[in-house]
Amino acid sequence: MKHIVFIVIAVMVSATTRADAIDRKALVSRCSPVVTSMDTLSSLSVGNGEFAYTVDATGLQSFPEYYSHGVCLGTQSQWAWHSMPNTEDYRPEEALKPFDFGHHKAGELYSCQFKEAGRQHDASEYLRQNPHRLHLGCIGFSFGKDISHDDIRDIHQQLDMWNGIIRSEFTVEGKRYDVQTVCHPVRDMMAAKVSTKARTPISIRLPYPTAVHTDDGCNWDAIDAHTSAIVESYPSKAVVRHTLDSTTYYIIIRWRGKAKFEQSAPHVYLLTPATNDFDFSVEFVSETHSSVLSAADFLSFSSIKKASAQSWQAFWTEGAAVDFSHCKNLRAKELERRVVQSQYLLAIQSAGSMPPQETGLTFNSWFGKFHLEMILWHESWLPLWGHAHKLTKALDWYFKAQPMAHEIAHRQGFDGVRWMKMTDPSAGEAPSNVGSFLIWQQPHLIYLAELAYRSTGNKAFLQKFAPLVDATARFMYSFATYDTVHDRYILKGMIPAQESLKAEETYNSPFELSQWLTTMQMAQQWRVRLGQPRNNDWGRLIDRLSPLAYNADSLYLAAESATDTYTNPKATSDHPALLGALGFFPDSRLIDKAVMSNTLDWVLANWNWPTSWGWDYPMTAMCATRLGQPEKAITALMLPMQKNTYLPNGHNYQDSRLRIYLPGNGGLLSAIALMCAGWDGCTESNPGFPHDGNWDVRWEGLQPLP
């Protein structure tokens, strides 16, 4: 009951009152992206968290090849995965390699990549590449071979985020097109309404996958490697079956009005309208849900559009909101755009029933697999912004992963469960010479479950996730090593979040130490809430965990073992994770805030920022906020670096490989929650914004951080 009282108070504390409530529609509408050219980095998407459909400036996927090196025109679903035939019968145990980090008398087995030619190399590569996420099909205008992207003129396209609809206007050879594109709020279905005298056919092209690390997943040349056929045909509906090796799914095409549907080439289908105003929908259905094929329902475009609008308006009005329109600082308008567009993108790309991949449901990175260390950045904002139920969907996946996580911990001699890093819906562990040695994904389950519980106070949620919290903490305790000489616990034998450090050399990295302390304290609190006694072993770890190490200049080291942090260029590349010890995680006995303040100043001035990643900027801002230095928090969020670029569509650009990077968007939203609502015990309003009269930031519904 005490905790529920806290929740009510937290919701009431806000930077606005009923009299000056934020105009949610105006806020969202003024941040809507507008596109006026065939810009390959300005693709727009519709989606629902389980399915997303990304379009070019025509409002459909008319030029996927042209956009393949930009923000790709993906059609992806959480369920849609494929594996190349395992003709050599490669097995996960063939990628295991023993290491001795001094945790036990026996060695530890890690799933690795093998550089030397041979079966182990081939097995590890196959397991990394498979399964991979599928591109379900390109749905676009079939303009004809003589029309290229350069022939699309007079473009005006806008994403109406308040209603979840893309409106696209353009001309081709003097003929005007008006296109509206939406996504059904709960089904894997896109729908479009097209008005044009040209009556241009709609093509549905079905690719074979590529199994490439980062690309659009479309191999258009492997025609004979898969099969497709029309299996049902009616006056206003057709069903296509697509089979790729052991994967089969169905495409249901529905339309209103007179039209012709036919196969025009292998894996290419045309829907040709006989009227100027035409609407259609395309739904993708997995083989396990093929019973929907016989459904006689016809969802009109107007009904899908209405359902989309209702769903999105509920999202925008039920969650939190932050309004920067009253700020005088010139950076405020751009910050507001990033914040609003990030909410939209993450809701459609990173709020589904599984942890998301870095590039969401737009195109494949790391073969479409998702990384559990990134779920903190993708999804921690959800409960902080009033959408805890969306986070719970992804957390449920951990129950499926638990047996494999137990197996990993067991084969390495640890208790509990060790959550894998790079994985897929089956929870298979992808071999990696970096990922398999990371540990900072381990406490995320506890931290995220705590945020979700704090947001709702739901006792059933507490009871449901308690076994996972317990198993996670049991591994964390068994992984820590007791140093008898100094009467302390250390963390060793891992690659930290700053991946430039080596597993065999590294111990006591600051991010992981702070993370271990905070989440072990949370695990103890879960036991208390359930009426269980505190775990004495965990208590000793909490009391004796090593503090963060610093040098003679009072600067924190990247790890206690990394004594050359400020003289070795490699040690100041990649993530400045030493700042992450204070941000998501509160101040503690491990941290000297004066040393952290010195470190923040040094990092802002001297870090090798071109080697950073998108979430490093909000991580730095969160540290500055906890230190009471709001101007530096703003500076960090708005640093003019390539990897801190936010494209016109809201995506966080990294480089030519990762043209979008959703952990950056998610980190931004978590940072804004901290900067506005603060943390437990914080009495200052908007602690992350300067109180100089230029940052009148108003907000509603945010939850403070621990």
XYZ file of C-alpha atoms in Angstrom:
706
model
C 0.000 0.000 0.000
C 2.858 2.346 0.779
C 4.215 1.915 -2.744
C 0.845 2.631 -4.333
C 0.657 5.916 -2.420
C 4.046 6.849 -3.904
C 2.730 6.180 -7.411
C -0.265 8.451 -6.936
C 1.960 11.262 -5.685
C 4.393 10.782 -8.578
C 1.600 11.098 -11.122
C 0.275 14.251 -9.462
C 3.637 16.018 -9.507
C 3.879 17.669 -12.889
C 5.113 20.820 -14.562
C 1.575 21.641 -15.672
C -1.813 21.982 -14.032
C -5.323 21.287 -15.291
C -5.684 24.945 -16.248
C -2.720 24.842 -18.607
C -2.878 21.216 -19.765
C -0.782 20.496 -22.829
C -2.614 20.560 -26.151
C -1.533 17.090 -27.193
C -2.823 17.326 -30.765
C -1.086 20.649 -31.392
C 2.149 19.300 -29.901
C 2.173 16.206 -32.105
C 0.966 17.986 -35.237
C 3.634 20.684 -35.238
C 6.314 17.972 -35.229
C 4.912 15.995 -38.170
C 7.589 15.162 -40.773
C 7.229 16.682 -44.238
C 9.011 15.296 -47.321
C 9.357 17.201 -50.615
C 11.812 15.051 -52.571
C 12.838 11.452 -53.214
C 15.215 11.617 -50.271
C 16.412 8.102 -49.418
C 17.018 9.106 -45.794
C 13.487 10.473 -45.326
C 11.378 7.336 -45.704
C 8.267 7.292 -43.534
C 6.665 4.357 -41.730
C 3.335 3.192 -40.398
C 3.084 0.338 -37.944
C 1.753 -0.989 -34.655
C 4.701 -2.472 -32.738
C 4.275 -5.928 -34.246
C 4.383 -4.884 -37.907
C 5.774 -1.934 -39.832
C 5.585 -0.795 -43.436
C 8.018 1.869 -44.709
C 7.372 3.910 -47.849
C 9.155 6.211 -50.251
C 7.805 9.569 -51.405
C 5.061 7.848 -53.448
C 3.401 6.652 -50.252
C 4.153 3.052 -51.219
C 7.293 0.990 -51.838
C 7.727 1.899 -55.481
C 11.535 2.228 -55.612
C 13.014 -0.198 -53.055
C 16.283 -0.614 -54.913
C 16.888 3.139 -54.949
C 16.232 3.363 -51.196
C 18.226 0.232 -50.314
C 21.243 2.221 -49.081
C 19.135 4.777 -47.234
C 16.265 4.159 -44.853
C 15.129 0.965 -46.553
C 11.550 0.272 -47.557
C 10.927 -2.636 -45.224
C 7.839 -4.717 -44.547
C 8.600 -6.647 -41.379
C 6.753 -8.436 -38.610
C 7.791 -9.809 -35.234
C 6.917 -13.371 -36.317
C 8.552 -13.312 -39.748
C 11.898 -15.157 -39.626
C 13.710 -17.566 -41.923
C 16.716 -19.877 -41.834
C 18.794 -21.096 -44.726
C 18.780 -24.908 -44.957
C 21.187 -26.390 -42.429
C 22.527 -28.975 -44.855
C 25.679 -29.597 -42.785
C 23.778 -30.103 -39.523
C 25.643 -27.373 -37.647
C 24.988 -27.453 -33.899
C 25.372 -24.729 -31.232
C 27.923 -26.755 -29.266
C 30.284 -26.601 -32.259
C 30.737 -22.862 -31.629
C 31.718 -23.255 -27.965
C 35.193 -22.383 -26.761
C 36.625 -22.737 -23.222
C 37.990 -19.776 -21.245
C 39.363 -19.486 -17.731
C 38.641 -16.136 -16.099
C 39.288 -17.406 -12.600
C 35.671 -17.753 -11.591
C 35.901 -21.487 -10.977
C 38.372 -24.303 -10.995
C 36.807 -25.482 -14.233
C 36.747 -23.314 -17.370
C 33.765 -21.509 -18.853
C 32.317 -22.288 -22.292
C 31.467 -19.310 -24.503
C 29.788 -19.238 -27.905
C 32.406 -17.708 -30.223
C 33.266 -16.895 -33.799
C 36.174 -18.852 -35.255
C 38.472 -17.083 -37.689
C 40.321 -20.213 -38.781
C 38.833 -22.080 -41.740
C 37.059 -25.279 -40.843
C 33.857 -26.670 -39.447
C 33.844 -24.530 -36.298
C 34.165 -21.392 -38.412
C 31.368 -22.505 -40.703
C 29.142 -23.504 -37.799
C 29.593 -20.193 -35.981
C 28.878 -18.222 -39.150
C 25.741 -20.229 -39.890
C 24.457 -19.740 -36.351
C 25.106 -15.984 -36.504
C 23.282 -15.629 -39.799
C 20.326 -17.853 -38.996
C 17.570 -17.293 -38.297
C 17.270 -13.848 -39.865
C 14.325 -11.507 -40.128
C 12.278 -11.568 -43.334
C 11.243 -8.774 -45.637
C 7.664 -9.902 -46.317
C 7.180 -8.134 -49.635
C 7.401 -4.811 -51.480
C 4.063 -3.168 -52.231
C 4.418 -0.265 -54.635
C 3.351 1.373 -57.847
C 4.326 -0.417 -61.036
C 5.066 2.656 -63.130
C 6.833 0.784 -65.905
C 10.470 0.462 -66.885
C 10.631 3.918 -68.435
C 9.789 5.673 -65.148
C 12.536 6.175 -62.570
C 12.664 7.901 -59.205
C 13.757 11.065 -61.017
C 10.361 11.199 -62.727
C 8.488 11.652 -59.440
C 7.813 15.404 -59.303
C 5.920 18.010 -57.262
C 6.234 15.941 -54.111
C 4.479 16.867 -50.897
C 4.292 14.118 -48.312
C 3.392 14.378 -44.634
C 3.174 11.903 -41.783
C 0.193 12.726 -39.600
C 1.403 11.156 -36.349
C -1.762 12.104 -34.470
C -3.782 9.740 -36.687
C -1.052 7.414 -37.986
C -1.518 8.208 -41.672
C 0.892 9.209 -44.438
C -0.501 11.543 -47.113
C 1.519 11.705 -50.332
C 0.977 13.934 -53.347
C 3.126 13.905 -56.494
C 2.991 13.911 -60.269
C 4.331 11.484 -62.865
C 4.369 12.591 -66.482
C 1.916 15.329 -65.675
C -0.605 13.090 -63.920
C -1.422 13.817 -60.303
C -1.414 11.155 -57.572
C -2.978 11.428 -54.132
C -2.123 8.543 -51.786
C -3.088 7.827 -48.191
C -1.283 5.039 -46.319
C -2.146 3.518 -42.943
C -1.531 0.418 -40.843
C -4.138 -1.579 -38.951
C -3.580 -1.073 -35.199
C -3.437 -4.787 -34.294
C -3.059 -6.764 -37.533
C -0.097 -7.142 -39.896
C -1.913 -5.115 -42.515
C -1.189 -2.003 -44.533
C -3.884 -0.184 -46.444
C -3.840 2.576 -49.018
C -6.242 4.797 -50.897
C -5.084 5.983 -54.314
C -6.625 8.730 -56.418
C -5.195 9.207 -59.914
C -6.417 9.170 -63.479
C -3.339 7.105 -64.379
C -4.829 3.923 -62.840
C -1.307 2.638 -62.264
C -1.080 -1.021 -61.207
C 0.035 -1.921 -57.675
C 2.813 -4.486 -57.630
C 3.488 -6.968 -54.846
C 7.035 -8.285 -55.160
C 8.213 -11.143 -52.954
C 11.979 -11.392 -52.352
C 14.140 -14.224 -51.108
C 16.221 -13.267 -48.038
C 19.902 -12.384 -48.181
C 21.183 -13.460 -44.730
C 23.496 -10.414 -44.866
C 24.559 -8.546 -41.728
C 22.948 -5.209 -42.665
C 20.679 -4.681 -45.649
C 17.075 -4.590 -46.802
C 16.868 -8.388 -46.836
C 15.876 -8.537 -50.520
C 17.594 -10.968 -52.868
C 15.733 -10.386 -56.135
C 17.928 -12.748 -58.129
C 17.250 -16.016 -56.260
C 14.082 -16.679 -58.231
C 14.322 -20.458 -58.089
C 15.093 -20.627 -54.358
C 11.483 -20.004 -53.309
C 7.951 -20.522 -54.584
C 4.812 -18.414 -54.601
C 1.366 -18.830 -56.099
C -2.186 -17.502 -55.994
C -4.091 -20.039 -53.902
C -7.438 -18.210 -53.652
C -9.054 -15.676 -55.960
C -12.335 -13.754 -55.610
C -13.795 -10.567 -57.149
C -12.371 -8.388 -54.366
C -9.840 -10.631 -52.645
C -6.891 -12.878 -53.429
C -4.520 -14.981 -51.355
C -0.895 -15.684 -52.248
C 1.172 -18.370 -50.561
C 4.920 -17.767 -50.266
C 7.272 -20.605 -49.321
C 10.969 -20.088 -48.574
C 12.590 -23.376 -47.572
C 10.856 -24.363 -44.302
C 9.071 -21.002 -43.931
C 5.608 -20.411 -45.358
C 3.331 -17.422 -44.993
C 0.333 -15.958 -46.781
C -0.471 -12.579 -48.296
C -4.133 -11.540 -48.348
C -4.933 -8.794 -50.826
C -8.313 -7.061 -50.579
C -9.650 -4.190 -52.667
C -12.760 -2.112 -53.209
C -14.098 -1.572 -56.692
C -13.348 -3.144 -60.022
C -9.784 -4.381 -60.436
C -7.767 -7.215 -61.880
C -5.344 -9.308 -59.841
C -2.824 -11.526 -61.610
C 0.692 -12.899 -61.482
C 2.873 -11.039 -63.969
C 6.246 -12.712 -63.330
C 7.804 -15.112 -60.827
C 7.033 -13.709 -57.368
C 5.485 -10.556 -58.833
C 1.745 -9.871 -58.602
C -0.200 -6.958 -60.065
C -3.411 -5.384 -58.853
C -4.687 -3.124 -61.637
C -7.586 -0.778 -60.822
C -10.312 0.083 -63.325
C -11.309 3.285 -61.521
C -9.621 6.568 -60.656
C -10.317 6.231 -56.922
C -9.154 2.954 -55.523
C -8.318 1.497 -52.145
C -6.788 -1.782 -51.089
C -5.148 -3.565 -48.175
C -2.435 -6.195 -47.911
C -2.239 -8.442 -44.857
C 0.549 -10.868 -43.996
C -0.317 -14.022 -42.077
C 2.010 -16.657 -40.691
C 1.328 -20.299 -41.480
C 0.398 -20.899 -37.840
C -2.410 -18.336 -38.189
C -3.580 -19.364 -41.650
C -7.138 -19.912 -40.379
C -7.707 -16.216 -41.003
C -7.535 -16.886 -44.731
C -11.095 -18.141 -44.905
C -12.456 -15.116 -43.057
C -15.078 -13.312 -45.104
C -14.473 -9.973 -43.422
C -13.704 -7.008 -45.594
C -12.111 -4.118 -43.798
C -12.622 -0.974 -45.832
C -9.895 1.615 -46.020
C -12.063 4.054 -44.102
C -12.559 1.564 -41.258
C -8.815 0.849 -41.036
C -8.058 4.558 -41.161
C -10.563 5.188 -38.362
C -9.133 2.363 -36.233
C -5.632 3.735 -36.774
C -6.693 7.226 -35.717
C -8.402 5.947 -32.572
C -5.372 3.880 -31.609
C -2.891 6.701 -32.126
C -4.980 9.317 -30.392
C -5.239 6.991 -27.400
C -1.463 6.571 -27.427
C -0.827 10.309 -27.474
C -3.451 11.198 -24.857
C -2.945 8.335 -22.378
C 0.835 8.608 -22.150
C 3.039 11.442 -20.964
C 3.762 14.611 -22.932
C 6.501 17.242 -22.884
C 5.911 20.701 -24.375
C 8.877 22.909 -25.333
C 6.861 25.615 -27.087
C 7.193 28.064 -24.191
C 11.004 27.905 -24.207
C 13.085 30.820 -25.473
C 16.262 28.832 -26.126
C 16.712 28.247 -29.851
C 17.554 24.576 -29.326
C 14.176 23.826 -27.776
C 12.219 23.503 -31.035
C 14.621 20.919 -32.438
C 14.663 19.035 -29.150
C 10.857 18.908 -29.146
C 10.843 17.521 -32.697
C 13.251 14.766 -31.728
C 11.246 13.886 -28.636
C 7.850 13.671 -30.351
C 9.070 11.852 -33.458
C 11.027 9.394 -31.302
C 7.838 8.424 -29.471
C 6.129 7.633 -32.761
C 9.047 5.653 -34.164
C 9.575 3.615 -31.012
C 5.868 2.849 -30.693
C 5.810 1.246 -34.143
C 9.335 -0.219 -34.175
C 10.360 -1.053 -30.600
C 7.240 -1.797 -28.553
C 6.245 -5.275 -29.625
C 6.131 -8.779 -28.209
C 9.890 -9.299 -28.520
C 12.930 -7.156 -27.789
C 13.647 -5.030 -30.892
C 16.605 -5.024 -33.193
C 18.614 -1.798 -33.473
C 16.907 -0.959 -36.761
C 13.480 -2.038 -35.582
C 11.102 -3.315 -38.256
C 12.612 -1.195 -41.051
C 15.628 -3.157 -42.253
C 18.015 -5.789 -40.972
C 21.087 -5.175 -38.866
C 23.033 -8.000 -37.273
C 20.941 -10.309 -39.510
C 17.724 -8.977 -37.980
C 18.590 -10.336 -34.557
C 17.972 -8.335 -31.414
C 20.445 -7.461 -28.679
C 19.366 -7.764 -25.074
C 21.829 -5.155 -23.824
C 19.989 -2.637 -25.995
C 16.508 -3.246 -24.576
C 17.354 -0.784 -21.794
C 17.777 1.962 -24.380
C 14.910 0.873 -26.615
C 12.220 0.398 -23.984
C 13.006 1.897 -20.561
C 11.136 5.023 -21.627
C 7.836 3.135 -21.947
C 6.932 2.933 -18.233
C 8.495 6.351 -17.620
C 6.128 7.828 -20.214
C 2.999 5.951 -19.110
C 3.148 2.958 -21.467
C 4.220 0.185 -19.096
C 1.847 -2.313 -20.745
C 3.866 -2.086 -23.959
C 7.080 -2.950 -22.120
C 5.428 -5.932 -20.443
C 4.867 -7.554 -23.833
C 8.608 -7.716 -24.483
C 9.419 -8.779 -20.926
C 7.131 -11.788 -21.388
C 9.610 -13.063 -24.006
C 12.158 -13.645 -21.224
C 10.074 -16.563 -19.990
C 10.630 -18.224 -23.354
C 14.352 -17.435 -23.153
C 14.744 -18.692 -19.591
C 15.643 -22.339 -20.411
C 18.419 -21.289 -22.782
C 19.652 -18.637 -20.321
C 19.783 -21.312 -17.612
C 21.768 -23.570 -19.931
C 24.315 -20.797 -20.617
C 24.793 -20.126 -16.902
C 25.053 -23.853 -16.127
C 27.681 -24.610 -18.778
C 29.783 -21.717 -17.436
C 29.471 -22.888 -13.827
C 27.176 -20.120 -12.582
C 23.878 -20.160 -10.737
C 20.600 -18.816 -12.087
C 20.245 -17.578 -15.657
C 22.697 -15.708 -17.893
C 20.801 -13.742 -20.496
C 22.297 -13.957 -23.948
C 23.311 -10.883 -25.924
C 22.543 -11.355 -29.626
C 19.541 -13.577 -30.152
C 16.269 -14.299 -31.959
C 12.702 -15.419 -31.171
C 13.883 -18.926 -30.241
C 16.390 -17.426 -27.730
C 19.313 -19.057 -29.501
C 22.708 -17.585 -28.657
C 24.473 -16.087 -31.656
C 28.235 -16.788 -31.528
C 30.259 -13.635 -30.956
C 33.753 -12.745 -29.808
C 32.298 -9.678 -28.121
C 28.642 -10.291 -27.360
C 29.104 -13.571 -25.548
C 31.373 -11.863 -23.010
C 29.112 -8.901 -22.215
C 27.368 -8.845 -18.861
C 25.525 -5.530 -18.819
C 22.459 -7.083 -20.459
C 22.072 -9.232 -17.346
C 20.546 -6.705 -14.894
C 18.226 -5.114 -17.482
C 15.443 -7.576 -16.715
C 15.437 -6.506 -13.050
C 15.653 -2.784 -13.814
C 12.917 -2.832 -16.467
C 10.627 -5.004 -14.347
C 11.119 -2.543 -11.490
C 10.180 0.408 -13.709
C 7.070 -1.402 -14.917
C 6.042 -2.310 -11.360
C 6.607 1.237 -10.094
C 4.413 2.520 -12.908
C 1.451 0.293 -12.028
C 1.885 -1.075 -8.497
C 0.345 -4.294 -9.809
C 0.872 -7.130 -7.298
C 0.118 -9.776 -9.944
C 2.950 -8.374 -12.077
C 5.267 -8.567 -9.077
C 4.404 -12.214 -8.491
C 4.632 -13.125 -12.152
C 8.123 -11.735 -12.727
C 9.595 -12.534 -9.319
C 11.034 -15.906 -10.479
C 12.880 -14.188 -13.344
C 14.160 -11.443 -11.052
C 15.370 -14.077 -8.573
C 17.108 -16.217 -11.220
C 18.760 -13.132 -12.716
C 20.064 -11.972 -9.347
C 21.339 -15.448 -8.480
C 23.570 -15.353 -11.550
C 24.741 -11.848 -10.689
C 25.780 -12.942 -7.215
C 27.549 -16.064 -8.474
C 29.353 -14.095 -11.209
C 30.887 -11.638 -8.727
C 34.239 -12.752 -7.262
C 35.123 -12.210 -3.608
C 38.550 -10.600 -3.192
C 39.771 -11.914 0.175
C 42.776 -9.576 0.269
C 40.714 -6.384 0.092
C 37.439 -7.777 1.524
C 35.398 -6.782 -1.501
C 33.563 -8.197 -4.495
C 34.872 -7.534 -7.990
C 33.463 -8.037 -11.475
C 35.924 -9.647 -13.858
C 36.157 -11.845 -16.927
C 33.834 -9.770 -19.086
C 33.752 -7.201 -21.853
C 32.052 -4.090 -20.466
C 29.644 -1.769 -22.237
C 32.716 0.038 -23.541
C 33.553 -2.780 -25.929
C 37.070 -1.584 -26.706
C 38.261 -3.331 -23.509
C 39.257 -7.007 -23.412
C 37.572 -9.713 -21.338
C 40.774 -11.357 -20.122
C 42.176 -8.050 -18.808
C 39.182 -6.109 -17.578
C 37.735 -5.909 -14.086
C 35.537 -3.447 -12.242
C 34.160 -1.318 -15.057
C 32.120 1.582 -13.612
C 28.846 1.153 -15.504
C 28.547 -2.496 -14.521
C 29.484 -1.878 -10.877
C 26.795 0.763 -10.458
C 24.331 -1.356 -12.396
C 25.093 -4.434 -10.243
C 24.594 -2.513 -7.000
C 21.334 -0.831 -8.055
C 19.655 -3.938 -9.440
C 20.778 -6.242 -6.636
C 19.181 -3.759 -4.229
C 16.034 -3.901 -6.365
C 16.063 -7.716 -6.277
C 16.245 -7.589 -2.473
C 13.312 -5.185 -2.429
C 11.263 -7.572 -4.569
C 11.784 -10.246 -1.938
C 10.608 -7.867 0.801
C 7.505 -6.892 -1.177
C 6.585 -10.567 -1.462
C 7.044 -11.146 2.240
C 10.299 -13.086 1.827
C 13.431 -12.598 3.954
C 16.348 -10.682 2.496
C 19.008 -12.868 0.911
C 22.087 -12.654 3.151
C 24.514 -13.514 0.345
C 23.093 -10.753 -1.811
C 23.366 -8.408 1.148
C 27.094 -9.096 1.494
C 27.597 -8.398 -2.195
C 25.676 -5.128 -1.892
C 27.710 -4.058 1.145
C 31.126 -5.026 -0.238
C 30.919 -4.328 -3.977
C 33.984 -2.395 -5.171
C 33.697 1.383 -5.576
C 34.546 3.003 -8.903
C 38.287 3.431 -9.468
C 39.833 6.778 -10.375
C 43.313 8.106 -11.130
C 45.567 10.716 -9.533
C 43.798 13.456 -11.515
C 40.459 12.498 -9.921
C 39.085 11.089 -13.164
C 37.201 7.829 -13.277
C 38.866 4.967 -15.148
C 37.107 3.017 -17.880
C 37.820 0.036 -15.602
C 39.957 -0.428 -12.512
C 42.233 -2.448 -14.774
C 42.338 0.315 -17.431
C 44.964 2.488 -15.753
C 45.857 3.970 -19.157
C 42.340 5.327 -19.762
C 43.554 8.873 -20.424
C 46.768 8.060 -22.288
C 45.643 5.237 -24.578
C 43.470 6.481 -27.479
C 41.681 3.122 -27.600
C 40.519 3.599 -24.018
C 38.703 6.831 -24.933
C 36.917 5.418 -27.965
C 33.564 3.656 -28.262
C 31.045 4.371 -25.466
C 31.996 6.771 -22.638
C 30.324 4.208 -20.395
C 32.078 5.457 -17.271
C 29.502 8.269 -17.230
C 26.712 5.694 -17.299
C 27.422 4.761 -13.692
C 25.332 7.795 -12.717
C 22.237 8.358 -14.837
C 19.889 5.429 -15.123
C 21.383 4.456 -11.775
C 21.236 6.699 -8.702
C 23.995 8.115 -6.581
C 25.475 5.510 -4.240
C 28.404 4.804 -1.968
C 30.328 3.602 -5.059
C 30.402 7.090 -6.587
C 32.246 10.275 -5.665
C 30.234 13.023 -7.359
C 33.204 15.420 -7.441
C 35.226 12.848 -9.372
C 32.267 12.159 -11.651
C 31.906 15.885 -12.321
C 35.577 16.104 -13.314
C 35.113 13.074 -15.543
C 32.049 14.572 -17.222
C 33.976 17.737 -18.078
C 36.882 15.758 -19.493
C 34.637 13.523 -21.590
C 32.644 16.419 -23.056
C 35.857 18.181 -24.067
C 38.105 15.301 -25.097
C 36.259 12.060 -25.863
C 36.665 10.552 -29.319
C 33.045 11.343 -30.181
C 33.169 10.110 -33.800
C 33.546 6.571 -32.395
C 30.547 6.980 -30.094
C 27.001 5.683 -30.571
C 23.605 7.362 -30.500
C 22.735 6.469 -26.918
C 25.986 7.927 -25.584
C 24.577 11.458 -25.834
C 21.492 10.893 -23.651
C 23.644 8.798 -21.298
C 25.943 11.800 -20.874
C 22.947 14.099 -20.389
C 21.570 11.827 -17.663
C 24.886 11.940 -15.818
C 24.986 15.730 -16.032
C 21.411 15.930 -14.751
C 22.159 13.788 -11.696
C 25.187 16.008 -11.017
C 23.034 19.144 -11.025
C 24.592 20.534 -14.207
C 21.618 21.068 -16.558
C 23.418 23.241 -19.108
C 25.836 20.383 -19.744
C 22.871 18.017 -20.067
C 21.484 20.149 -22.894
C 24.948 20.416 -24.442
C 25.270 16.630 -24.451
C 21.840 16.077 -26.023
C 22.569 18.568 -28.792
C 26.258 17.888 -29.511
C 26.769 18.508 -33.262
C 28.130 15.051 -34.082
C 27.215 12.743 -36.957
C 25.966 10.006 -34.642
C 23.780 12.519 -32.832
C 22.013 13.438 -36.063
C 18.217 13.074 -36.207
C 16.894 12.777 -39.748
C 13.743 14.595 -40.955
C 11.745 11.426 -40.213
C 13.063 11.373 -36.628
C 15.513 8.504 -36.994
C 18.894 8.714 -35.261
C 21.513 8.411 -38.024
C 24.854 6.722 -37.269
C 26.750 6.057 -40.487
C 26.395 4.576 -43.968
C 25.807 1.134 -42.464
C 23.389 2.074 -39.662
C 21.256 4.754 -41.235
C 18.811 4.430 -38.347
C 19.528 3.513 -34.736
C 16.550 3.277 -32.409
C 18.515 2.942 -29.119
C 19.447 6.588 -29.625
C 15.768 7.555 -29.851
C 14.886 5.522 -26.780
C 17.793 6.898 -24.774
C 16.666 10.420 -25.610
C 13.196 9.783 -24.161
C 14.573 8.251 -20.957
C 16.913 11.210 -20.570
C 14.039 13.667 -21.008
C 12.041 11.799 -18.333
C 14.946 12.216 -15.907
C 15.492 15.842 -16.883
C 11.828 16.661 -16.269
C 10.553 14.361 -13.514
C 13.854 13.725 -11.757
C 14.327 10.723 -9.470
C 13.268 9.408 -6.092
C 13.916 12.094 -3.510
C 14.580 14.847 -6.049
C 12.671 17.980 -5.039
C 13.766 20.210 -7.907
C 11.392 20.856 -10.801
C 12.909 20.089 -14.199
C 16.382 19.293 -12.801
C 17.815 18.713 -16.265
C 16.993 22.163 -17.652
C 18.700 25.465 -16.754
C 16.603 27.776 -14.574
C 17.638 30.862 -16.520
C 14.249 31.823 -17.928
C 14.941 30.213 -21.310
C 13.736 26.672 -20.585
C 10.074 26.788 -19.600
C 9.562 23.063 -20.196
C 6.073 21.818 -19.375
C 5.176 18.166 -18.976
C 2.503 15.758 -17.852
C 2.474 12.139 -16.742
C 6.189 11.341 -16.515
C 7.450 8.962 -13.843
C 10.630 9.739 -11.887
C 13.534 7.335 -12.148
C 14.860 5.315 -9.205
